[in-house]
């Protein structure tokens, strides 16, 4: 079982102080050791094979530079593949391929998967926040990609991460799992939902479980978190206990929701039943389920 959820473990120095100095950033743009990581809405540019890794290219950031940070002292920028001319995009690819972030996360080592999630999260935010939310004016890149500034009203905007709670809920040794419409056949998972304004994460756990299944849970305990840039979530993983009851889909989010025995969930890990499939290992949902299983006697 993994020590931490996938997409965690990014090791770059984010250069949080240096990036505020435009002269320093300009110096990084002309440093021969600087490289760019390329990612678009379809995924990240990576090389597969025995040692899969993200491609570090010499493609220069054009327009607004988005600095990811420093790797062994050398700058790494994120460049939006979708904004590159086709010829440059082809030349930069150099035998590598664009791989969707979920698939990339399943094969890349943790530090590379974390870097991929980070680059996608930052590019997603810039792509969707070109205009000031306060006055509608176009905004300017600031802090080498860590902020956007509105020249008209002076507002500063910072990259969004939207908190989502996701939780194992247990009663009498059984686990609450639900199924959403549109998921692959047989797939079930733990419940999840966005934290609402004016609500703690713990309160969101109790509310979401009750809204989606009618089940009352209590004593949520935080387990681990995971960046989930689809497009901008931060998954907050919890475990909660329940006194049971008959779950039923109540708010239209789920098609089905049931208590599942330890034996059934264990069988599903080995993929025995095509009608009962657990979420993929790249998700914190699976991390939480595996952790729940690992805590049970063999
Ligand atoms: Zn504004």
CSV table of C-alpha atoms and ligand atoms in Angstrom, one decimal:
chain,number,residue,atom,x,y,z
A,1,UNK,CA,0.0,0.0,0.0
A,2,UNK,CA,1.2,3.5,-0.8
A,3,UNK,CA,2.5,5.8,2.0
A,4,UNK,CA,0.8,8.9,0.5
A,5,UNK,CA,-1.8,9.5,-2.2
A,6,UNK,CA,-0.6,9.7,-5.9
A,7,UNK,CA,0.2,13.3,-7.1
A,8,UNK,CA,1.8,14.2,-3.8
A,9,UNK,CA,5.6,14.3,-3.5
A,10,UNK,CA,6.6,17.1,-5.9
A,11,UNK,CA,10.2,18.1,-5.0
A,12,UNK,CA,10.8,21.4,-6.9
A,13,UNK,CA,11.7,24.5,-4.8
A,14,UNK,CA,8.7,26.8,-5.7
A,15,UNK,CA,11.0,29.8,-5.4
A,16,UNK,CA,8.2,31.7,-3.6
A,17,UNK,CA,10.4,34.7,-2.7
A,18,UNK,CA,12.6,34.9,-5.8
A,19,UNK,CA,9.7,34.7,-8.2
A,20,UNK,CA,8.4,38.1,-7.0
A,21,UNK,CA,11.6,39.7,-8.5
A,22,UNK,CA,11.0,40.4,-12.2
A,23,UNK,CA,14.8,40.8,-12.8
A,24,UNK,CA,15.5,37.4,-11.3
A,25,UNK,CA,12.7,35.8,-13.5
A,26,UNK,CA,14.2,37.5,-16.6
A,27,UNK,CA,17.5,36.0,-15.7
A,28,UNK,CA,16.0,32.5,-15.5
A,29,UNK,CA,14.5,32.9,-19.0
A,30,UNK,CA,18.0,33.3,-20.5
A,31,UNK,CA,19.8,30.8,-18.3
A,32,UNK,CA,20.9,27.9,-20.5
A,33,UNK,CA,20.1,25.4,-17.7
A,34,UNK,CA,16.4,26.4,-17.8
A,35,UNK,CA,13.9,23.9,-19.2
A,36,UNK,CA,10.1,23.9,-19.9
A,37,UNK,CA,7.5,21.2,-19.1
A,38,UNK,CA,4.7,21.1,-21.6
A,39,UNK,CA,1.1,20.3,-20.8
A,40,UNK,CA,-2.2,21.0,-22.5
A,41,UNK,CA,-5.9,20.3,-21.7
A,42,UNK,CA,-5.4,16.7,-22.9
A,43,UNK,CA,-2.4,15.9,-20.6
A,44,UNK,CA,1.3,16.2,-20.1
A,45,UNK,CA,4.1,15.6,-22.5
A,46,UNK,CA,6.1,12.6,-21.2
A,47,UNK,CA,8.3,9.8,-22.3
A,48,UNK,CA,7.0,6.3,-21.5
A,49,UNK,CA,9.2,3.1,-21.2
A,50,UNK,CA,11.1,1.6,-18.4
A,51,UNK,CA,11.8,4.9,-16.6
A,52,UNK,CA,8.8,7.1,-17.5
A,53,UNK,CA,9.4,10.8,-17.0
A,54,UNK,CA,8.1,14.2,-18.0
A,55,UNK,CA,9.9,15.8,-20.9
A,56,UNK,CA,12.2,18.8,-20.0
A,57,UNK,CA,12.4,20.8,-23.3
A,58,UNK,CA,14.3,23.9,-24.4
A,59,UNK,CA,11.0,25.5,-25.6
A,60,UNK,CA,11.1,29.1,-24.3
A,61,UNK,CA,8.1,30.3,-22.4
A,62,UNK,CA,6.4,32.9,-24.7
A,63,UNK,CA,4.2,35.7,-23.4
A,64,UNK,CA,3.5,35.2,-19.7
A,65,UNK,CA,6.1,33.0,-18.1
A,66,UNK,CA,4.7,30.5,-15.6
A,67,UNK,CA,7.5,29.4,-13.3
A,68,UNK,CA,7.1,26.0,-11.6
A,69,UNK,CA,10.2,26.4,-9.5
A,70,UNK,CA,13.8,25.3,-9.3
A,71,UNK,CA,15.2,21.8,-9.9
A,72,UNK,CA,18.7,21.3,-8.7
A,73,UNK,CA,19.0,25.1,-8.9
A,74,UNK,CA,17.7,25.4,-12.5
A,75,UNK,CA,14.4,26.9,-13.5
A,76,UNK,CA,11.5,24.9,-14.7
A,77,UNK,CA,8.7,26.7,-16.5
A,78,UNK,CA,5.2,25.3,-17.5
A,79,UNK,CA,4.3,26.0,-21.1
A,80,UNK,CA,0.7,25.5,-22.4
A,81,UNK,CA,1.0,23.0,-25.3
A,82,UNK,CA,-2.4,24.1,-26.6
A,83,UNK,CA,-1.0,27.6,-27.3
A,84,UNK,CA,2.0,26.4,-29.3
A,85,UNK,CA,2.1,26.5,-33.1
A,86,UNK,CA,1.7,23.0,-34.6
A,87,UNK,CA,5.3,23.0,-35.9
A,88,UNK,CA,6.8,24.0,-32.6
A,89,UNK,CA,4.6,21.5,-30.8
A,90,UNK,CA,5.8,18.7,-33.1
A,91,UNK,CA,9.4,19.6,-32.8
A,92,UNK,CA,9.2,19.9,-29.0
A,93,UNK,CA,7.6,16.5,-28.7
A,94,UNK,CA,10.8,14.7,-29.7
A,95,UNK,CA,9.3,11.2,-29.7
A,96,UNK,CA,7.4,11.8,-26.5
A,97,UNK,CA,3.6,11.7,-26.2
A,98,UNK,CA,0.8,13.6,-24.5
A,99,UNK,CA,-0.7,11.4,-21.8
A,100,UNK,CA,-3.8,12.2,-19.9
A,101,UNK,CA,-3.0,13.1,-16.3
A,102,UNK,CA,-4.8,10.1,-14.7
A,103,UNK,CA,-2.8,7.7,-16.9
A,104,UNK,CA,0.4,9.6,-16.4
A,105,UNK,CA,-0.1,9.5,-12.6
A,106,UNK,CA,-0.5,5.7,-12.8
A,107,UNK,CA,2.9,5.2,-14.3
A,108,UNK,CA,5.2,8.1,-13.3
A,109,UNK,CA,7.2,7.9,-10.1
A,110,UNK,CA,5.7,10.0,-7.3
A,111,UNK,CA,7.9,13.1,-7.7
A,112,UNK,CA,7.2,13.2,-11.4
A,113,UNK,CA,3.4,12.6,-11.0
A,114,UNK,CA,3.3,15.4,-8.4
A,115,UNK,CA,5.1,17.7,-10.8
A,116,UNK,CA,2.7,16.8,-13.6
A,117,UNK,CA,-0.3,17.6,-11.3
A,118,UNK,CA,1.3,20.9,-10.3
A,119,UNK,CA,1.9,22.0,-13.9
A,120,UNK,CA,-1.6,21.0,-14.9
A,121,UNK,CA,-3.1,22.8,-11.9
A,122,UNK,CA,-1.3,26.0,-12.6
A,123,UNK,CA,-1.9,26.0,-16.4
A,124,UNK,CA,-5.6,25.2,-15.8
A,125,UNK,CA,-5.9,28.2,-13.5
A,126,UNK,CA,-4.3,30.6,-16.0
A,127,UNK,CA,-6.4,29.3,-18.8
A,128,UNK,CA,-9.7,29.9,-16.9
A,129,UNK,CA,-8.8,33.2,-15.1
A,130,UNK,CA,-7.7,35.6,-17.8
A,131,UNK,CA,-10.3,38.2,-16.7
A,132,UNK,CA,-10.7,40.0,-13.4
A,133,UNK,CA,-13.5,38.4,-11.3
A,134,UNK,CA,-14.1,41.8,-9.7
A,135,UNK,CA,-14.4,44.1,-12.7
A,136,UNK,CA,-14.1,42.0,-15.9
A,137,UNK,CA,-10.9,43.6,-17.2
A,138,UNK,CA,-8.1,41.4,-18.6
A,139,UNK,CA,-5.6,40.6,-15.9
A,140,UNK,CA,-1.8,40.4,-16.1
A,141,UNK,CA,0.4,37.5,-15.0
A,142,UNK,CA,2.3,38.3,-11.7
A,143,UNK,CA,4.8,36.6,-9.5
A,144,UNK,CA,5.9,34.4,-12.5
A,145,UNK,CA,2.6,32.7,-12.6
A,146,UNK,CA,1.6,32.6,-8.9
A,147,UNK,CA,-0.9,35.5,-9.2
A,148,UNK,CA,-2.8,37.6,-11.7
A,149,UNK,CA,-3.2,41.3,-11.2
A,150,UNK,CA,-5.9,43.6,-12.5
A,151,UNK,CA,-4.5,46.8,-13.9
A,152,UNK,CA,-7.9,48.5,-13.8
A,153,UNK,CA,-9.2,47.9,-10.3
A,154,UNK,CA,-6.0,46.7,-8.6
A,155,UNK,CA,-7.4,43.4,-7.5
A,156,UNK,CA,-4.9,40.5,-7.1
A,157,UNK,CA,-6.1,37.0,-7.8
A,158,UNK,CA,-4.3,33.8,-6.7
A,159,UNK,CA,-4.5,30.2,-8.0
A,160,UNK,CA,-7.6,28.5,-6.8
A,161,UNK,CA,-7.8,25.1,-5.2
A,162,UNK,CA,-11.4,23.9,-4.5
A,163,UNK,CA,-11.6,21.7,-1.4
A,164,UNK,CA,-13.5,18.5,-1.7
A,165,UNK,CA,-14.1,16.0,1.1
A,166,UNK,CA,-13.9,12.3,0.4
A,167,UNK,CA,-14.5,9.7,3.0
A,168,UNK,CA,-14.6,6.1,4.0
A,169,UNK,CA,-17.7,5.6,6.2
A,170,UNK,CA,-17.8,2.4,8.3
A,171,UNK,CA,-20.6,0.6,10.3
A,172,UNK,CA,-20.1,-2.7,11.9
A,173,UNK,CA,-17.1,-3.7,9.8
A,174,UNK,CA,-18.8,-2.7,6.5
A,175,UNK,CA,-18.0,0.1,4.1
A,176,UNK,CA,-20.4,2.6,2.5
A,177,UNK,CA,-19.8,2.7,-1.3
A,178,UNK,CA,-21.9,4.4,-4.0
A,179,UNK,CA,-22.1,4.5,-7.7
A,180,UNK,CA,-22.6,7.6,-9.9
A,181,UNK,CA,-24.3,7.6,-13.2
A,182,UNK,CA,-21.9,7.6,-16.1
A,183,UNK,CA,-19.1,5.7,-14.3
A,184,UNK,CA,-17.6,2.7,-16.0
A,185,UNK,CA,-19.7,-0.5,-15.6
A,186,UNK,CA,-19.4,-2.0,-12.1
A,187,UNK,CA,-17.4,0.9,-10.6
A,188,UNK,CA,-18.2,1.9,-7.1
A,189,UNK,CA,-16.4,4.3,-4.8
A,190,UNK,CA,-16.5,6.2,-1.5
A,191,UNK,CA,-18.6,9.3,-1.3
A,192,UNK,CA,-17.3,12.8,-1.9
A,193,UNK,CA,-18.4,16.4,-2.4
A,194,UNK,CA,-17.3,20.0,-2.4
A,195,UNK,CA,-16.9,21.9,0.8
A,196,UNK,CA,-19.6,24.7,1.0
A,197,UNK,CA,-18.9,28.3,2.0
A,198,UNK,CA,-19.1,28.7,5.8
A,199,UNK,CA,-18.5,25.1,6.5
A,200,UNK,CA,-15.6,23.1,8.0
A,201,UNK,CA,-14.3,20.1,6.2
A,202,UNK,CA,-15.6,17.9,9.1
A,203,UNK,CA,-19.0,19.4,8.7
A,204,UNK,CA,-18.9,18.8,5.0
A,205,UNK,CA,-18.2,15.1,5.5
A,206,UNK,CA,-21.3,14.7,7.7
A,207,UNK,CA,-23.5,16.8,5.3
A,208,UNK,CA,-22.4,15.1,2.1
A,209,UNK,CA,-22.8,11.6,3.4
A,210,UNK,CA,-26.3,12.4,4.7
A,211,UNK,CA,-27.3,14.3,1.4
A,212,UNK,CA,-26.1,11.5,-0.9
A,213,UNK,CA,-27.1,8.4,1.1
A,214,UNK,CA,-29.3,9.4,4.0
A,215,UNK,CA,-26.7,7.9,6.3
A,216,UNK,CA,-25.7,9.8,9.5
A,217,UNK,CA,-22.0,9.6,10.2
A,218,UNK,CA,-19.9,11.0,13.0
A,219,UNK,CA,-16.4,11.7,14.3
A,220,UNK,CA,-14.7,12.4,11.0
A,221,UNK,CA,-10.9,12.0,11.2
A,222,UNK,CA,-8.6,13.5,8.6
A,223,UNK,CA,-6.4,10.9,6.9
A,224,UNK,CA,-4.5,12.5,3.9
A,225,UNK,CA,-5.0,15.0,1.1
A,226,UNK,CA,-4.3,14.9,-2.6
A,227,UNK,CA,-4.0,17.6,-5.3
A,228,UNK,CA,-6.6,16.7,-8.0
A,229,UNK,CA,-6.3,19.2,-10.9
A,230,UNK,CA,-9.5,18.2,-12.7
A,231,UNK,CA,-9.5,21.2,-13.0
A,232,UNK,CA,-8.7,22.6,-9.5
A,233,UNK,CA,-9.6,20.4,-6.6
A,234,UNK,CA,-7.8,19.5,-3.4
A,235,UNK,CA,-9.2,16.2,-2.1
A,236,UNK,CA,-9.4,16.0,1.7
A,237,UNK,CA,-9.6,12.4,2.8
A,238,UNK,CA,-11.4,11.4,6.0
A,239,UNK,CA,-12.7,8.4,7.8
A,240,UNK,CA,-16.0,8.5,9.7
A,241,UNK,CA,-18.1,6.1,11.7
A,242,UNK,CA,-21.8,5.5,11.5
A,243,UNK,CA,-24.5,3.8,13.5
A,244,UNK,CA,-25.8,2.3,10.3
A,245,UNK,CA,-29.2,2.4,8.6
A,246,UNK,CA,-30.4,1.6,5.2
A,247,UNK,CA,-28.5,3.8,2.6
A,248,UNK,CA,-30.5,5.1,-0.4
A,249,UNK,CA,-29.7,7.6,-3.1
A,250,UNK,CA,-31.3,10.8,-1.9
A,251,UNK,CA,-30.1,13.8,-3.8
A,252,UNK,CA,-29.7,12.4,-7.3
A,253,UNK,CA,-25.9,12.3,-7.2
A,254,UNK,CA,-25.7,8.5,-6.8
A,255,UNK,CA,-27.5,5.7,-8.8
A,256,UNK,CA,-26.8,3.2,-6.0
A,257,UNK,CA,-25.3,3.2,-2.5
A,258,UNK,CA,-24.8,0.2,-0.3
A,259,UNK,CA,-22.9,-1.2,2.7
A,260,UNK,CA,-20.2,-3.7,1.6
A,261,UNK,CA,-18.6,-6.4,3.7
A,262,UNK,CA,-14.9,-6.6,4.3
A,263,UNK,CA,-14.8,-9.9,2.3
A,264,UNK,CA,-16.5,-8.3,-0.7
A,265,UNK,CA,-14.2,-5.3,-0.7
A,266,UNK,CA,-11.1,-7.6,-0.4
A,267,UNK,CA,-12.4,-9.7,-3.3
A,268,UNK,CA,-12.8,-6.5,-5.4
A,269,UNK,CA,-9.1,-5.6,-4.9
A,270,UNK,CA,-8.4,-8.8,-6.8
A,271,UNK,CA,-10.9,-7.9,-9.5
A,272,UNK,CA,-13.0,-11.1,-9.2
A,273,UNK,CA,-16.4,-9.6,-9.8
A,274,UNK,CA,-16.8,-7.4,-12.9
A,275,UNK,CA,-20.0,-6.0,-11.3
A,276,UNK,CA,-18.0,-4.6,-8.4
A,277,UNK,CA,-14.9,-2.6,-9.3
A,278,UNK,CA,-12.9,-0.3,-7.0
A,279,UNK,CA,-11.6,3.1,-8.2
A,280,UNK,CA,-8.2,3.2,-9.9
A,281,UNK,CA,-5.1,3.4,-7.8
A,282,UNK,CA,-4.3,6.9,-8.9
A,283,UNK,CA,-7.2,8.2,-6.9
A,284,UNK,CA,-7.3,9.1,-3.2
A,285,UNK,CA,-10.6,7.1,-3.1
A,286,UNK,CA,-8.6,4.0,-3.7
A,287,UNK,CA,-5.9,5.1,-1.2
A,288,UNK,CA,-8.5,5.4,1.5
A,289,UNK,CA,-10.1,2.1,0.7
A,290,UNK,CA,-6.7,0.3,0.7
A,291,UNK,CA,-5.9,2.0,4.0
A,292,UNK,CA,-9.2,0.8,5.4
A,293,UNK,CA,-8.5,-2.7,4.3
A,294,UNK,CA,-5.0,-2.7,5.6
A,295,UNK,CA,-6.2,-1.8,9.1
A,296,UNK,CA,-8.4,-4.9,9.3
A,297,UNK,CA,-7.2,-8.3,10.6
A,298,UNK,CA,-6.1,-10.6,7.8
B,1,LIG,ZN1,-10.4,44.3,-11.9
